[in-house]
Amino acid sequence: MKVAVFSAKSYDQWFLQKHAIDTAIEFTFFETALSPETVALADGFDAVNCFVNDNLSKAVLKTLKSFGILHISLRCAGFNNVALQQAAKLGQTITRVPAYAPESVAEHTLALLLTLNRKTHKAYNRVKENNFSLQGLLGFNLSGKTVGIIGTGKIGQAVVRIFAGFGCKLLCHDPIQSEIVLQSGARYEPLQSLLSACDIISLHCPLTPETQHLINDSAIEKMKPGAILINTSRGGLVDTKAVIGALKSKKLGGLALDVYEMESELFFNDLSGEIIQDDVFQRLLTFPNVVITGHQGFFTEEALTEIATTTINNLLDFNSGTIKPENQIAIAPD
Ligand code: NAI
């Protein structure tokens, strides 16, 4: 089986090749993202394998279908970049990796928060230059703070476990309540009351038409003055211009991001020698109370192993007609 892997970095190649030994899968790796301009590269393959920022729009899916490609395999959990209805119309199957070491993203969420709060990124650079002043490094204890978790699926639950260990009070919001979350002592709240009660708010729900710009001007208005917002889920959950306004007015006390709504133009590439054209992103970088990483929440040995093995199983299972239901995206009719 010939599989075209798009947006392939050296680590994708290493993990996929390692776990595909002794299988009938032959991977071809393309560093470029899948897009209307690059889709021609998929001609002659049996399946494509894509990541979070590959373009799986209606037009791209149609071209893939014209090449006879009926299986779009995602090596990620989120699928907001796929025109699902179009895939259903074309008879294409979309598979994904629904869970890969949820702790990888959960632990990164805490890494971001602790960096933002205790300013370890600034302290590290200061100490390197023999500057041992503590001026400007003041943080606060997480213990006793009220933390809001929006989305308590696999990652949200792992985040709840970690914050519970820090001695935080936990308020959660999710249309589906988890027994495990309730047993940890957390409480479910309507979104509005969660927003107004929390010192820290962390987003772990998927990006859907309903959650697009979940954090906008009106949501920020309801937040506690000085609250901290963390987004390690999908950039589109946050209206970036609204948070910039809230950072400028000091309504928001800090912002930690691993994802950004226009990240497909930036993340996963070394642009250190380029002039960045995204002025909104550049403005975000100017705030002393903003910490951003480039979508690396998933980037651990454990998660990459899980991604590679599940991806390979999905490819083989599609061929034998035995895809695990939880790995296939069920598409409701329009
Ligand atoms: P999951 O599917 O296990 O959980 C998502 C939860 O969000 C579900 O419990 C669902 O009921 C809930 N939800 C849906 N709509 C909601 C709403 N309007 N308000 C509140 N909750 C809502 O997904 P998982 O594995 O926990 O991943 C969560 C998200 O994390 C993914 O959708 C993806 O966008 C992101 N992610 C980020 C990564 C990174 O590297 N930064 C890596 C992997 C996932």
mmCIF file of C-alpha atoms and ligand atoms in Angstrom:
data_model
loop_
_atom_site.group_PDB
_atom_site.id
_atom_site.type_symbol
_atom_site.label_atom_id
_atom_site.label_comp_id
_atom_site.label_asym_id
_atom_site.label_seq_id
_atom_site.Cartn_x
_atom_site.Cartn_y
_atom_site.Cartn_z
ATOM 1 C CA MET A 1 0.000 0.000 0.000
ATOM 2 C CA LYS A 2 1.469 3.332 -1.103
ATOM 3 C CA VAL A 3 0.838 6.203 1.286
ATOM 4 C CA ALA A 4 1.703 9.874 0.681
ATOM 5 C CA VAL A 5 2.569 11.556 3.982
ATOM 6 C CA PHE A 6 2.158 15.349 3.924
ATOM 7 C CA SER A 7 3.688 17.945 6.267
ATOM 8 C CA ALA A 8 6.241 15.241 7.111
ATOM 9 C CA LYS A 9 9.026 16.255 9.470
ATOM 10 C CA SER A 10 12.057 14.099 10.202
ATOM 11 C CA TYR A 11 10.452 12.862 13.438
ATOM 12 C CA ASP A 12 7.290 11.770 11.560
ATOM 13 C CA GLN A 13 9.441 9.822 9.133
ATOM 14 C CA TRP A 14 11.441 8.205 11.926
ATOM 15 C CA PHE A 15 8.438 7.056 13.984
ATOM 16 C CA LEU A 16 6.303 5.942 10.999
ATOM 17 C CA GLN A 17 9.156 4.021 9.307
ATOM 18 C CA LYS A 18 10.173 2.379 12.568
ATOM 19 C CA HIS A 19 6.675 1.046 13.233
ATOM 20 C CA ALA A 20 5.858 0.124 9.607
ATOM 21 C CA ILE A 21 8.672 -2.434 9.332
ATOM 22 C CA ASP A 22 7.253 -5.806 8.303
ATOM 23 C CA THR A 23 3.994 -4.265 7.056
ATOM 24 C CA ALA A 24 2.828 -3.842 3.460
ATOM 25 C CA ILE A 25 2.908 -0.060 3.819
ATOM 26 C CA GLU A 26 5.285 1.986 1.690
ATOM 27 C CA PHE A 27 5.467 5.592 2.872
ATOM 28 C CA THR A 28 6.557 8.510 0.687
ATOM 29 C CA PHE A 29 7.235 11.640 2.710
ATOM 30 C CA PHE A 30 6.479 15.148 1.482
ATOM 31 C CA GLU A 31 7.689 18.021 3.609
ATOM 32 C CA THR A 32 5.144 20.332 2.037
ATOM 33 C CA ALA A 33 1.630 20.666 3.418
ATOM 34 C CA LEU A 34 -1.277 19.283 1.428
ATOM 35 C CA SER A 35 -3.048 22.135 -0.379
ATOM 36 C CA PRO A 36 -4.719 22.821 -3.731
ATOM 37 C CA GLU A 37 -1.237 23.600 -5.063
ATOM 38 C CA THR A 38 0.401 20.372 -3.833
ATOM 39 C CA VAL A 39 -2.437 17.859 -4.110
ATOM 40 C CA ALA A 40 -1.074 16.638 -7.478
ATOM 41 C CA LEU A 41 1.729 14.931 -5.518
ATOM 42 C CA ALA A 42 -0.837 12.439 -4.211
ATOM 43 C CA ASP A 43 -1.530 11.018 -7.677
ATOM 44 C CA GLY A 44 -0.645 7.326 -7.803
ATOM 45 C CA PHE A 45 -0.975 6.717 -4.052
ATOM 46 C CA ASP A 46 -3.547 4.550 -2.272
ATOM 47 C CA ALA A 47 -4.006 6.878 0.704
ATOM 48 C CA VAL A 48 -2.833 10.211 2.092
ATOM 49 C CA ASN A 49 -1.701 10.832 5.631
ATOM 50 C CA CYS A 50 -2.110 14.372 6.957
ATOM 51 C CA PHE A 51 -1.592 16.548 10.016
ATOM 52 C CA VAL A 52 -3.354 19.442 11.728
ATOM 53 C CA ASN A 53 -2.652 22.198 9.211
ATOM 54 C CA ASP A 54 -3.001 20.262 5.960
ATOM 55 C CA ASN A 55 -5.755 21.604 3.734
ATOM 56 C CA LEU A 56 -8.478 19.020 3.262
ATOM 57 C CA SER A 57 -10.992 21.397 1.723
ATOM 58 C CA LYS A 58 -13.762 20.364 -0.664
ATOM 59 C CA ALA A 59 -11.585 20.994 -3.711
ATOM 60 C CA VAL A 60 -8.624 19.025 -2.349
ATOM 61 C CA LEU A 61 -10.851 16.066 -1.406
ATOM 62 C CA LYS A 62 -12.387 16.109 -4.880
ATOM 63 C CA THR A 63 -8.965 15.959 -6.500
ATOM 64 C CA LEU A 64 -7.920 13.135 -4.179
ATOM 65 C CA LYS A 65 -11.052 11.243 -5.191
ATOM 66 C CA SER A 66 -10.186 11.752 -8.873
ATOM 67 C CA PHE A 67 -6.883 9.962 -8.088
ATOM 68 C CA GLY A 68 -8.913 7.080 -6.611
ATOM 69 C CA ILE A 69 -7.986 7.978 -3.001
ATOM 70 C CA LEU A 70 -10.730 6.869 -0.635
ATOM 71 C CA HIS A 71 -8.818 6.903 2.642
ATOM 72 C CA ILE A 72 -7.620 10.090 4.314
ATOM 73 C CA SER A 73 -5.648 9.122 7.355
ATOM 74 C CA LEU A 74 -4.973 11.827 9.953
ATOM 75 C CA ARG A 75 -2.066 11.496 12.339
ATOM 76 C CA CYS A 76 -3.783 13.748 14.876
ATOM 77 C CA ALA A 77 -6.978 13.836 16.926
ATOM 78 C CA GLY A 78 -8.537 17.104 15.711
ATOM 79 C CA PHE A 79 -10.233 17.162 12.277
ATOM 80 C CA ASN A 80 -11.447 20.756 11.976
ATOM 81 C CA ASN A 81 -9.353 21.070 8.780
ATOM 82 C CA VAL A 82 -11.407 18.442 6.910
ATOM 83 C CA ALA A 83 -14.516 19.213 4.790
ATOM 84 C CA LEU A 84 -16.354 16.273 6.334
ATOM 85 C CA GLN A 85 -19.601 16.508 4.370
ATOM 86 C CA GLN A 86 -17.674 16.568 1.117
ATOM 87 C CA ALA A 87 -15.701 13.489 2.188
ATOM 88 C CA ALA A 88 -18.982 11.699 2.960
ATOM 89 C CA LYS A 89 -20.420 12.675 -0.429
ATOM 90 C CA LEU A 90 -17.310 11.384 -2.172
ATOM 91 C CA GLY A 91 -17.365 8.127 -0.199
ATOM 92 C CA GLN A 92 -14.036 8.877 1.487
ATOM 93 C CA THR A 93 -13.187 7.510 4.913
ATOM 94 C CA ILE A 94 -11.404 9.736 7.419
ATOM 95 C CA THR A 95 -9.458 8.036 10.165
ATOM 96 C CA ARG A 96 -7.598 9.691 13.011
ATOM 97 C CA VAL A 97 -5.673 9.002 16.176
ATOM 98 C CA PRO A 98 -8.335 9.782 18.774
ATOM 99 C CA ALA A 99 -6.043 9.583 21.779
ATOM 100 C CA TYR A 100 -2.312 9.762 22.006
ATOM 101 C CA ALA A 101 -0.937 10.065 25.441
ATOM 102 C CA PRO A 102 -3.347 12.793 26.581
ATOM 103 C CA GLU A 103 -0.836 13.517 29.340
ATOM 104 C CA SER A 104 1.511 14.964 26.686
ATOM 105 C CA VAL A 105 -0.842 17.911 26.056
ATOM 106 C CA ALA A 106 -1.976 18.072 29.689
ATOM 107 C CA GLU A 107 1.594 18.301 30.995
ATOM 108 C CA HIS A 108 2.456 20.929 28.370
ATOM 109 C CA THR A 109 -0.549 22.958 29.550
ATOM 110 C CA LEU A 110 1.015 23.040 33.011
ATOM 111 C CA ALA A 111 4.459 23.768 31.582
ATOM 112 C CA LEU A 112 3.026 26.863 29.878
ATOM 113 C CA LEU A 113 1.150 28.014 32.969
ATOM 114 C CA LEU A 114 4.118 27.536 35.289
ATOM 115 C CA THR A 115 6.388 29.370 32.852
ATOM 116 C CA LEU A 116 3.948 32.257 32.556
ATOM 117 C CA ASN A 117 3.342 32.458 36.285
ATOM 118 C CA ARG A 118 6.861 31.863 37.695
ATOM 119 C CA LYS A 119 8.603 33.444 34.682
ATOM 120 C CA THR A 120 11.188 30.679 34.436
ATOM 121 C CA HIS A 121 11.917 31.664 30.805
ATOM 122 C CA LYS A 122 13.015 35.113 31.988
ATOM 123 C CA ALA A 123 14.843 33.787 35.055
ATOM 124 C CA TYR A 124 16.804 31.292 32.932
ATOM 125 C CA ASN A 125 18.119 34.049 30.673
ATOM 126 C CA ARG A 126 18.890 36.363 33.587
ATOM 127 C CA VAL A 127 20.906 33.778 35.497
ATOM 128 C CA LYS A 128 22.863 32.950 32.319
ATOM 129 C CA GLU A 129 24.025 36.578 32.386
ATOM 130 C CA ASN A 130 24.770 36.571 36.122
ATOM 131 C CA ASN A 131 21.721 38.720 36.787
ATOM 132 C CA PHE A 132 20.260 37.328 40.001
ATOM 133 C CA SER A 133 17.709 40.077 40.593
ATOM 134 C CA LEU A 134 14.189 38.859 41.364
ATOM 135 C CA GLN A 135 12.609 42.130 40.253
ATOM 136 C CA GLY A 136 9.660 41.382 37.949
ATOM 137 C CA LEU A 137 9.656 37.633 38.620
ATOM 138 C CA LEU A 138 6.865 37.632 41.230
ATOM 139 C CA GLY A 139 4.364 34.797 40.755
ATOM 140 C CA PHE A 140 1.480 33.300 42.728
ATOM 141 C CA ASN A 141 0.740 29.892 44.250
ATOM 142 C CA LEU A 142 -1.442 27.591 42.187
ATOM 143 C CA SER A 143 -2.611 25.932 45.382
ATOM 144 C CA GLY A 144 -6.031 27.274 46.348
ATOM 145 C CA LYS A 145 -6.711 28.940 42.986
ATOM 146 C CA THR A 146 -9.918 28.250 41.052
ATOM 147 C CA VAL A 147 -9.214 26.667 37.681
ATOM 148 C CA GLY A 148 -11.776 26.328 34.888
ATOM 149 C CA ILE A 149 -11.422 23.437 32.457
ATOM 150 C CA ILE A 150 -13.526 23.775 29.306
ATOM 151 C CA GLY A 151 -13.790 20.334 27.714
ATOM 152 C CA THR A 152 -13.251 17.303 29.932
ATOM 153 C CA GLY A 153 -12.485 14.617 27.373
ATOM 154 C CA LYS A 154 -9.236 12.673 27.465
ATOM 155 C CA ILE A 155 -6.918 15.683 27.705
ATOM 156 C CA GLY A 156 -9.226 17.726 29.945
ATOM 157 C CA GLN A 157 -9.429 14.807 32.388
ATOM 158 C CA ALA A 158 -5.635 14.530 32.520
ATOM 159 C CA VAL A 159 -5.480 18.299 33.176
ATOM 160 C CA VAL A 160 -8.047 17.931 35.982
ATOM 161 C CA ARG A 161 -5.885 15.224 37.621
ATOM 162 C CA ILE A 162 -2.795 17.435 37.532
ATOM 163 C CA PHE A 163 -4.509 20.582 38.839
ATOM 164 C CA ALA A 164 -6.152 18.519 41.602
ATOM 165 C CA GLY A 165 -2.631 17.511 42.653
ATOM 166 C CA PHE A 166 -1.683 21.182 42.926
ATOM 167 C CA GLY A 167 -4.545 21.735 45.377
ATOM 168 C CA CYS A 168 -6.668 23.819 43.012
ATOM 169 C CA LYS A 169 -10.429 24.176 43.126
ATOM 170 C CA LEU A 170 -11.760 22.837 39.815
ATOM 171 C CA LEU A 171 -14.765 24.012 37.829
ATOM 172 C CA CYS A 172 -15.494 22.228 34.553
ATOM 173 C CA HIS A 173 -17.718 22.794 31.566
ATOM 174 C CA ASP A 174 -18.636 20.102 29.033
ATOM 175 C CA PRO A 175 -21.989 19.029 27.557
ATOM 176 C CA ILE A 176 -21.053 15.497 28.639
ATOM 177 C CA GLN A 177 -20.190 15.150 32.326
ATOM 178 C CA SER A 178 -17.454 12.691 33.236
ATOM 179 C CA GLU A 179 -17.840 10.518 36.331
ATOM 180 C CA ILE A 180 -14.039 10.422 36.724
ATOM 181 C CA VAL A 181 -13.956 14.227 36.810
ATOM 182 C CA LEU A 182 -16.749 14.389 39.394
ATOM 183 C CA GLN A 183 -14.966 11.807 41.542
ATOM 184 C CA SER A 184 -11.840 13.995 41.560
ATOM 185 C CA GLY A 185 -13.814 16.643 43.453
ATOM 186 C CA ALA A 186 -14.344 18.923 40.445
ATOM 187 C CA ARG A 187 -17.739 20.481 39.760
ATOM 188 C CA TYR A 188 -19.510 21.126 36.458
ATOM 189 C CA GLU A 189 -20.729 24.668 35.870
ATOM 190 C CA PRO A 190 -22.489 26.509 33.048
ATOM 191 C CA LEU A 191 -19.956 28.337 30.894
ATOM 192 C CA GLN A 192 -20.932 31.819 32.098
ATOM 193 C CA SER A 193 -20.493 31.072 35.799
ATOM 194 C CA LEU A 194 -17.224 29.220 35.141
ATOM 195 C CA LEU A 195 -15.873 32.253 33.285
ATOM 196 C CA SER A 196 -16.708 34.627 36.122
ATOM 197 C CA ALA A 197 -15.398 32.410 38.943
ATOM 198 C CA CYS A 198 -11.992 31.270 37.701
ATOM 199 C CA ASP A 199 -8.464 32.603 38.198
ATOM 200 C CA ILE A 200 -7.185 30.354 35.413
ATOM 201 C CA ILE A 201 -9.133 29.036 32.415
ATOM 202 C CA SER A 202 -7.812 26.230 30.211
ATOM 203 C CA LEU A 203 -9.402 25.180 26.912
ATOM 204 C CA HIS A 204 -9.635 21.488 25.975
ATOM 205 C CA CYS A 205 -12.696 21.258 23.729
ATOM 206 C CA PRO A 206 -12.529 20.662 19.967
ATOM 207 C CA LEU A 207 -12.885 23.427 17.392
ATOM 208 C CA THR A 208 -16.354 23.199 15.841
ATOM 209 C CA PRO A 209 -18.730 25.821 14.394
ATOM 210 C CA GLU A 210 -20.222 26.062 17.947
ATOM 211 C CA THR A 211 -16.879 26.588 19.697
ATOM 212 C CA GLN A 212 -15.326 28.957 17.106
ATOM 213 C CA HIS A 213 -14.297 32.089 19.072
ATOM 214 C CA LEU A 214 -15.695 30.632 22.296
ATOM 215 C CA ILE A 215 -13.417 33.160 23.962
ATOM 216 C CA ASN A 216 -14.487 36.469 22.449
ATOM 217 C CA ASP A 217 -15.132 39.987 23.771
ATOM 218 C CA SER A 218 -18.292 38.950 25.571
ATOM 219 C CA ALA A 219 -16.665 35.905 27.243
ATOM 220 C CA ILE A 220 -13.681 38.005 28.325
ATOM 221 C CA GLU A 221 -16.051 40.618 29.727
ATOM 222 C CA LYS A 222 -17.403 37.948 32.121
ATOM 223 C CA MET A 223 -13.964 36.811 33.300
ATOM 224 C CA LYS A 224 -12.400 37.840 36.591
ATOM 225 C CA PRO A 225 -10.062 40.811 36.169
ATOM 226 C CA GLY A 226 -6.520 39.453 35.899
ATOM 227 C CA ALA A 227 -7.594 35.913 34.927
ATOM 228 C CA ILE A 228 -5.142 33.765 32.984
ATOM 229 C CA LEU A 229 -6.189 32.026 29.782
ATOM 230 C CA ILE A 230 -4.466 28.910 28.414
ATOM 231 C CA ASN A 231 -5.230 27.423 25.013
ATOM 232 C CA THR A 232 -3.539 24.175 24.039
ATOM 233 C CA SER A 233 -6.519 22.940 22.003
ATOM 234 C CA ARG A 234 -7.148 24.783 18.718
ATOM 235 C CA GLY A 235 -6.388 28.393 17.837
ATOM 236 C CA GLY A 236 -9.869 29.123 16.494
ATOM 237 C CA LEU A 237 -11.376 28.755 19.978
ATOM 238 C CA VAL A 238 -9.974 32.187 20.784
ATOM 239 C CA ASP A 239 -10.689 35.486 19.036
ATOM 240 C CA THR A 240 -7.105 36.722 18.991
ATOM 241 C CA LYS A 241 -8.009 40.377 18.448
ATOM 242 C CA ALA A 242 -10.331 40.237 21.483
ATOM 243 C CA VAL A 243 -7.564 38.837 23.720
ATOM 244 C CA ILE A 244 -5.114 41.461 22.480
ATOM 245 C CA GLY A 245 -7.638 44.122 23.533
ATOM 246 C CA ALA A 246 -8.035 42.432 26.926
ATOM 247 C CA LEU A 247 -4.264 42.229 27.436
ATOM 248 C CA LYS A 248 -3.918 45.920 26.577
ATOM 249 C CA SER A 249 -6.674 46.907 29.024
ATOM 250 C CA LYS A 250 -5.161 44.513 31.643
ATOM 251 C CA LYS A 251 -8.505 42.705 31.962
ATOM 252 C CA LEU A 252 -6.599 39.528 31.098
ATOM 253 C CA GLY A 253 -3.686 38.864 33.455
ATOM 254 C CA GLY A 254 -1.817 36.512 31.160
ATOM 255 C CA LEU A 255 -2.114 34.324 28.114
ATOM 256 C CA ALA A 256 -0.445 31.001 27.319
ATOM 257 C CA LEU A 257 -0.911 29.528 23.858
ATOM 258 C CA ASP A 258 0.253 26.397 22.113
ATOM 259 C CA VAL A 259 -2.107 27.032 19.204
ATOM 260 C CA TYR A 260 -3.062 30.098 17.198
ATOM 261 C CA GLU A 261 -5.916 30.641 14.753
ATOM 262 C CA MET A 262 -3.633 31.529 11.828
ATOM 263 C CA GLU A 263 -0.912 29.057 12.818
ATOM 264 C CA SER A 264 -0.901 27.213 9.491
ATOM 265 C CA GLU A 265 1.112 30.122 8.040
ATOM 266 C CA LEU A 266 3.701 29.925 10.819
ATOM 267 C CA PHE A 267 3.979 26.849 12.981
ATOM 268 C CA PHE A 268 6.145 23.779 12.349
ATOM 269 C CA ASN A 269 8.559 25.824 10.204
ATOM 270 C CA ASP A 270 11.815 27.640 10.932
ATOM 271 C CA LEU A 271 10.971 31.223 9.925
ATOM 272 C CA SER A 272 13.753 32.800 11.968
ATOM 273 C CA GLY A 273 15.236 34.419 8.866
ATOM 274 C CA GLU A 274 11.907 35.626 7.472
ATOM 275 C CA ILE A 275 9.861 38.792 7.867
ATOM 276 C CA ILE A 276 6.649 37.660 9.572
ATOM 277 C CA GLN A 277 3.649 39.226 7.838
ATOM 278 C CA ASP A 278 1.110 38.379 10.543
ATOM 279 C CA ASP A 279 0.867 41.617 12.553
ATOM 280 C CA VAL A 280 -1.658 40.171 14.990
ATOM 281 C CA PHE A 281 0.725 37.379 15.962
ATOM 282 C CA GLN A 282 3.624 39.832 16.186
ATOM 283 C CA ARG A 283 1.563 42.038 18.535
ATOM 284 C CA LEU A 284 0.904 39.028 20.777
ATOM 285 C CA LEU A 285 4.638 38.437 21.072
ATOM 286 C CA THR A 286 5.212 41.953 22.437
ATOM 287 C CA PHE A 287 3.324 41.359 25.704
ATOM 288 C CA PRO A 288 5.463 40.436 28.725
ATOM 289 C CA ASN A 289 2.603 38.287 30.065
ATOM 290 C CA VAL A 290 2.156 36.127 26.964
ATOM 291 C CA VAL A 291 3.926 32.804 26.443
ATOM 292 C CA ILE A 292 3.543 30.995 23.121
ATOM 293 C CA THR A 293 4.806 27.642 21.898
ATOM 294 C CA GLY A 294 4.332 26.402 18.340
ATOM 295 C CA HIS A 295 1.851 23.522 18.716
ATOM 296 C CA GLN A 296 4.166 21.193 20.598
ATOM 297 C CA GLY A 297 1.720 19.835 23.180
ATOM 298 C CA PHE A 298 1.686 16.447 21.444
ATOM 299 C CA PHE A 299 5.449 16.313 21.060
ATOM 300 C CA THR A 300 6.601 13.517 23.387
ATOM 301 C CA GLU A 301 8.114 10.095 22.680
ATOM 302 C CA GLU A 302 5.000 8.392 24.019
ATOM 303 C CA ALA A 303 2.596 10.430 21.908
ATOM 304 C CA LEU A 304 4.607 10.055 18.689
ATOM 305 C CA THR A 305 4.806 6.293 19.231
ATOM 306 C CA GLU A 306 1.036 6.121 19.730
ATOM 307 C CA ILE A 307 0.423 8.342 16.683
ATOM 308 C CA ALA A 308 2.621 6.142 14.465
ATOM 309 C CA THR A 309 1.224 2.797 15.620
ATOM 310 C CA THR A 310 -2.434 3.897 15.452
ATOM 311 C CA THR A 311 -1.896 5.503 12.034
ATOM 312 C CA ILE A 312 -0.362 2.302 10.681
ATOM 313 C CA ASN A 313 -3.163 0.187 12.164
ATOM 314 C CA ASN A 314 -5.766 2.516 10.623
ATOM 315 C CA LEU A 315 -4.130 2.183 7.197
ATOM 316 C CA LEU A 316 -4.041 -1.614 7.435
ATOM 317 C CA ASP A 317 -7.538 -1.821 8.951
ATOM 318 C CA PHE A 318 -9.031 0.326 6.167
ATOM 319 C CA ASN A 319 -7.697 -2.161 3.638
ATOM 320 C CA SER A 320 -9.116 -5.132 5.503
ATOM 321 C CA GLY A 321 -12.414 -3.362 6.274
ATOM 322 C CA THR A 322 -11.871 -3.574 10.034
ATOM 323 C CA ILE A 323 -11.378 0.041 11.156
ATOM 324 C CA LYS A 324 -12.007 0.571 14.856
ATOM 325 C CA PRO A 325 -15.156 2.721 15.103
ATOM 326 C CA GLU A 326 -13.482 5.124 17.532
ATOM 327 C CA ASN A 327 -10.704 5.786 14.968
ATOM 328 C CA GLN A 328 -13.082 6.611 12.120
ATOM 329 C CA ILE A 329 -14.772 10.002 11.985
ATOM 330 C CA ALA A 330 -18.513 9.467 11.856
ATOM 331 C CA ILE A 331 -20.070 12.085 9.590
ATOM 332 C CA ALA A 332 -23.646 13.138 10.280
ATOM 333 C CA PRO A 333 -25.603 14.042 7.124
ATOM 334 C CA ASP A 334 -25.928 17.784 6.326
HETATM 335 P P1 NAI B 1 -11.909 14.501 23.419
HETATM 336 O O1 NAI B 1 -12.777 14.282 22.241
HETATM 337 O O2 NAI B 1 -11.519 13.333 24.270
HETATM 338 O O3 NAI B 1 -12.564 15.594 24.388
HETATM 339 C C1 NAI B 1 -13.152 16.777 23.944
HETATM 340 C C2 NAI B 1 -14.217 17.159 24.962
HETATM 341 O O4 NAI B 1 -14.718 18.444 24.619
HETATM 342 C C3 NAI B 1 -15.411 16.185 24.982
HETATM 343 O O5 NAI B 1 -15.648 15.732 26.294
HETATM 344 C C4 NAI B 1 -16.559 17.032 24.444
HETATM 345 O O6 NAI B 1 -17.829 16.671 25.010
HETATM 346 C C5 NAI B 1 -16.115 18.410 24.890
HETATM 347 N N1 NAI B 1 -16.804 19.496 24.204
HETATM 348 C C6 NAI B 1 -17.329 19.536 22.955
HETATM 349 N N2 NAI B 1 -17.922 20.724 22.741
HETATM 350 C C7 NAI B 1 -17.766 21.448 23.872
HETATM 351 C C8 NAI B 1 -18.163 22.748 24.270
HETATM 352 N N3 NAI B 1 -18.853 23.541 23.442
HETATM 353 N N4 NAI B 1 -17.840 23.171 25.512
HETATM 354 C C9 NAI B 1 -17.166 22.370 26.356
HETATM 355 N N5 NAI B 1 -16.758 21.128 26.040
HETATM 356 C C10 NAI B 1 -17.058 20.668 24.811
HETATM 357 O O7 NAI B 1 -10.615 15.240 22.862
HETATM 358 P P2 NAI B 1 -9.167 15.318 23.542
HETATM 359 O O8 NAI B 1 -8.339 14.177 23.113
HETATM 360 O O9 NAI B 1 -9.317 15.605 24.976
HETATM 361 O O10 NAI B 1 -8.575 16.615 22.800
HETATM 362 C C11 NAI B 1 -9.137 17.903 23.004
HETATM 363 C C12 NAI B 1 -8.596 18.848 21.958
HETATM 364 O O11 NAI B 1 -7.191 19.017 22.180
HETATM 365 C C13 NAI B 1 -8.676 18.318 20.503
HETATM 366 O O12 NAI B 1 -9.941 18.635 19.935
HETATM 367 C C14 NAI B 1 -7.573 19.044 19.827
HETATM 368 O O13 NAI B 1 -8.112 20.214 19.259
HETATM 369 C C15 NAI B 1 -6.610 19.424 20.953
HETATM 370 N N6 NAI B 1 -5.295 18.792 20.830
HETATM 371 C C16 NAI B 1 -4.181 19.576 20.890
HETATM 372 C C17 NAI B 1 -2.923 19.026 20.771
HETATM 373 C C18 NAI B 1 -1.673 19.847 20.851
HETATM 374 O O14 NAI B 1 -0.608 19.361 20.464
HETATM 375 N N7 NAI B 1 -1.718 21.055 21.356
HETATM 376 C C19 NAI B 1 -2.761 17.579 20.549
HETATM 377 C C20 NAI B 1 -3.997 16.831 20.585
HETATM 378 C C21 NAI B 1 -5.216 17.426 20.691
#
